[in-house]
Amino acid sequence: MSDSSKCEKILKSDDGPKLIADAINGFAAKVSEHIDRLSARDKNEGLIKSRLSSITQQIEANNKKIDQVDQSITKSSEAIRKQYMSYLSSYYKAQNQAGYLSMLSSQTSSNAYDSLLQQQATSKTQKS
């Protein structure tokens, strides 16, 4: 109907307006049919509702996976934290023991030196 003269001829004919109305109604019916197929107004089916349901299920599945990964990370971090605290405690104990050993070593060498001096003094007094 791009040619205006054709449109005028159809409109001037006796059944012209009916032909145009039928064409418009046919087009509207086809559009309505496609919309109904997509949205399925009467039913719980339809392409849009089906895809929306599918996307909702995917979102729920992803949220469950996120929760599972989060729980796994939390458990792993707790285990690593406990292991770290155990290592730290062992380190502090070893540090304390090293301090005690150092202190004992210095006391022992000091006592041994004092003891050696006393022995030398005693031996000198006995010789005199």
mmCIF file of C-alpha atoms in Angstrom:
data_model
loop_
_atom_site.group_PDB
_atom_site.id
_atom_site.type_symbol
_atom_site.label_atom_id
_atom_site.label_comp_id
_atom_site.label_asym_id
_atom_site.label_seq_id
_atom_site.Cartn_x
_atom_site.Cartn_y
_atom_site.Cartn_z
ATOM 1 C CA MET A 1 0.000 0.000 0.000
ATOM 2 C CA SER A 2 2.857 2.331 -0.605
ATOM 3 C CA ASP A 3 1.256 3.625 -3.752
ATOM 4 C CA SER A 4 -1.464 6.128 -2.771
ATOM 5 C CA SER A 5 -3.416 5.593 -5.984
ATOM 6 C CA LYS A 6 -3.847 1.892 -5.178
ATOM 7 C CA CYS A 7 -5.056 2.791 -1.698
ATOM 8 C CA GLU A 8 -7.572 5.266 -3.124
ATOM 9 C CA LYS A 9 -8.894 2.666 -5.578
ATOM 10 C CA ILE A 10 -9.375 0.145 -2.798
ATOM 11 C CA LEU A 11 -11.133 2.689 -0.566
ATOM 12 C CA LYS A 12 -13.445 3.799 -3.418
ATOM 13 C CA SER A 13 -14.507 0.255 -4.228
ATOM 14 C CA ASP A 14 -17.651 -1.103 -2.548
ATOM 15 C CA ASP A 15 -15.877 -3.586 -0.314
ATOM 16 C CA GLY A 16 -12.688 -1.474 0.045
ATOM 17 C CA PRO A 17 -13.161 -0.336 3.649
ATOM 18 C CA LYS A 18 -13.985 -3.926 4.617
ATOM 19 C CA LEU A 19 -10.797 -5.174 2.934
ATOM 20 C CA ILE A 20 -8.688 -2.628 4.802
ATOM 21 C CA ALA A 21 -10.460 -3.401 8.085
ATOM 22 C CA ASP A 22 -9.909 -7.124 7.515
ATOM 23 C CA ALA A 23 -6.218 -6.501 6.787
ATOM 24 C CA ILE A 24 -5.838 -4.404 9.932
ATOM 25 C CA ASN A 25 -7.816 -6.911 12.013
ATOM 26 C CA GLY A 26 -5.762 -9.766 10.570
ATOM 27 C CA PHE A 27 -2.548 -7.965 11.440
ATOM 28 C CA ALA A 28 -3.834 -7.165 14.931
ATOM 29 C CA ALA A 29 -4.895 -10.780 15.400
ATOM 30 C CA LYS A 30 -1.436 -12.017 14.408
ATOM 31 C CA VAL A 31 0.248 -9.540 16.765
ATOM 32 C CA SER A 32 -2.123 -10.552 19.568
ATOM 33 C CA GLU A 33 -1.414 -14.226 18.873
ATOM 34 C CA HIS A 34 2.343 -13.643 19.106
ATOM 35 C CA ILE A 35 1.956 -11.640 22.310
ATOM 36 C CA ASP A 36 -0.204 -14.392 23.799
ATOM 37 C CA ARG A 37 2.390 -16.975 22.824
ATOM 38 C CA LEU A 38 5.136 -14.935 24.479
ATOM 39 C CA SER A 39 3.275 -13.972 27.620
ATOM 40 C CA ALA A 40 0.570 -16.666 27.795
ATOM 41 C CA ARG A 41 -1.821 -14.423 29.667
ATOM 42 C CA ASP A 42 -4.289 -17.229 30.335
ATOM 43 C CA LYS A 43 -1.793 -19.919 31.310
ATOM 44 C CA ASN A 44 1.284 -20.359 33.440
ATOM 45 C CA GLU A 45 3.218 -21.044 30.288
ATOM 46 C CA GLY A 46 4.697 -18.790 27.706
ATOM 47 C CA LEU A 47 8.155 -17.889 26.578
ATOM 48 C CA ILE A 48 8.585 -14.878 28.857
ATOM 49 C CA LYS A 49 7.303 -16.678 31.958
ATOM 50 C CA SER A 50 9.378 -19.745 31.116
ATOM 51 C CA ARG A 51 12.556 -17.723 30.721
ATOM 52 C CA LEU A 52 11.835 -15.724 33.860
ATOM 53 C CA SER A 53 11.346 -18.965 35.792
ATOM 54 C CA SER A 54 14.581 -20.369 34.374
ATOM 55 C CA ILE A 55 16.528 -17.239 35.296
ATOM 56 C CA THR A 56 15.035 -17.274 38.801
ATOM 57 C CA GLN A 57 16.120 -20.904 39.241
ATOM 58 C CA GLN A 58 19.628 -20.060 38.039
ATOM 59 C CA ILE A 59 19.841 -17.168 40.488
ATOM 60 C CA GLU A 60 18.719 -19.426 43.350
ATOM 61 C CA ALA A 61 21.253 -22.102 42.356
ATOM 62 C CA ASN A 62 24.024 -19.492 42.171
ATOM 63 C CA ASN A 63 23.053 -18.116 45.591
ATOM 64 C CA LYS A 64 23.260 -21.648 47.041
ATOM 65 C CA LYS A 65 26.710 -22.095 45.480
ATOM 66 C CA ILE A 66 27.811 -18.747 46.907
ATOM 67 C CA ASP A 67 26.620 -19.818 50.368
ATOM 68 C CA GLN A 68 28.471 -23.143 50.061
ATOM 69 C CA VAL A 69 31.696 -21.450 48.975
ATOM 70 C CA ASP A 70 31.335 -18.902 51.783
ATOM 71 C CA GLN A 71 30.913 -21.693 54.345
ATOM 72 C CA SER A 72 33.914 -23.522 52.908
ATOM 73 C CA ILE A 73 36.037 -20.376 53.114
ATOM 74 C CA THR A 74 34.908 -19.783 56.699
ATOM 75 C CA LYS A 75 35.805 -23.361 57.714
ATOM 76 C CA SER A 76 39.184 -23.150 55.989
ATOM 77 C CA SER A 77 40.002 -19.813 57.580
ATOM 78 C CA GLU A 78 39.111 -21.163 61.034
ATOM 79 C CA ALA A 79 41.347 -24.206 60.507
ATOM 80 C CA ILE A 80 44.216 -22.012 59.299
ATOM 81 C CA ARG A 81 43.696 -19.622 62.232
ATOM 82 C CA LYS A 82 43.850 -22.530 64.729
ATOM 83 C CA GLN A 83 46.981 -23.882 63.059
ATOM 84 C CA TYR A 84 48.598 -20.438 63.161
ATOM 85 C CA MET A 85 47.771 -20.036 66.850
ATOM 86 C CA SER A 86 49.292 -23.453 67.550
ATOM 87 C CA TYR A 87 52.472 -22.509 65.675
ATOM 88 C CA LEU A 88 52.626 -19.165 67.453
ATOM 89 C CA SER A 89 52.235 -20.841 70.846
ATOM 90 C CA SER A 90 55.021 -23.306 69.992
ATOM 91 C CA TYR A 91 57.223 -20.430 68.862
ATOM 92 C CA TYR A 92 56.708 -18.539 72.127
ATOM 93 C CA LYS A 93 57.443 -21.676 74.163
ATOM 94 C CA ALA A 94 60.637 -22.265 72.190
ATOM 95 C CA GLN A 95 61.611 -18.627 72.672
ATOM 96 C CA ASN A 96 61.085 -18.942 76.453
ATOM 97 C CA GLN A 97 63.102 -22.149 76.584
ATOM 98 C CA ALA A 98 65.917 -20.538 74.613
ATOM 99 C CA GLY A 99 65.917 -17.659 77.096
ATOM 100 C CA TYR A 100 66.081 -20.064 80.032
ATOM 101 C CA LEU A 101 68.878 -22.050 78.398
ATOM 102 C CA SER A 102 70.818 -18.868 77.749
ATOM 103 C CA MET A 103 70.332 -17.776 81.343
ATOM 104 C CA LEU A 104 71.376 -21.203 82.659
ATOM 105 C CA SER A 105 74.371 -21.228 80.365
ATOM 106 C CA SER A 106 75.565 -17.847 81.602
ATOM 107 C CA GLN A 107 74.976 -18.853 85.230
ATOM 108 C CA THR A 108 76.781 -22.135 84.732
ATOM 109 C CA SER A 109 79.775 -20.523 83.080
ATOM 110 C CA SER A 110 79.851 -17.829 85.786
ATOM 111 C CA ASN A 111 79.611 -20.448 88.510
ATOM 112 C CA ALA A 112 82.287 -22.524 86.801
ATOM 113 C CA TYR A 113 84.575 -19.473 86.596
ATOM 114 C CA ASP A 114 83.948 -18.636 90.262
ATOM 115 C CA SER A 115 84.566 -22.238 91.192
ATOM 116 C CA LEU A 116 87.827 -22.267 89.248
ATOM 117 C CA LEU A 117 88.992 -19.075 91.006
ATOM 118 C CA GLN A 118 88.176 -20.582 94.373
ATOM 119 C CA GLN A 119 90.133 -23.706 93.550
ATOM 120 C CA GLN A 120 93.149 -21.662 92.526
ATOM 121 C CA ALA A 121 92.952 -19.554 95.689
ATOM 122 C CA THR A 122 92.686 -22.639 97.835
ATOM 123 C CA SER A 123 95.605 -24.295 96.146
ATOM 124 C CA LYS A 124 97.786 -21.160 96.630
ATOM 125 C CA THR A 125 96.970 -20.963 100.313
ATOM 126 C CA GLN A 126 97.763 -24.595 100.768
ATOM 127 C CA LYS A 127 101.161 -24.184 99.083
ATOM 128 C CA SER A 128 102.125 -21.284 101.258
#
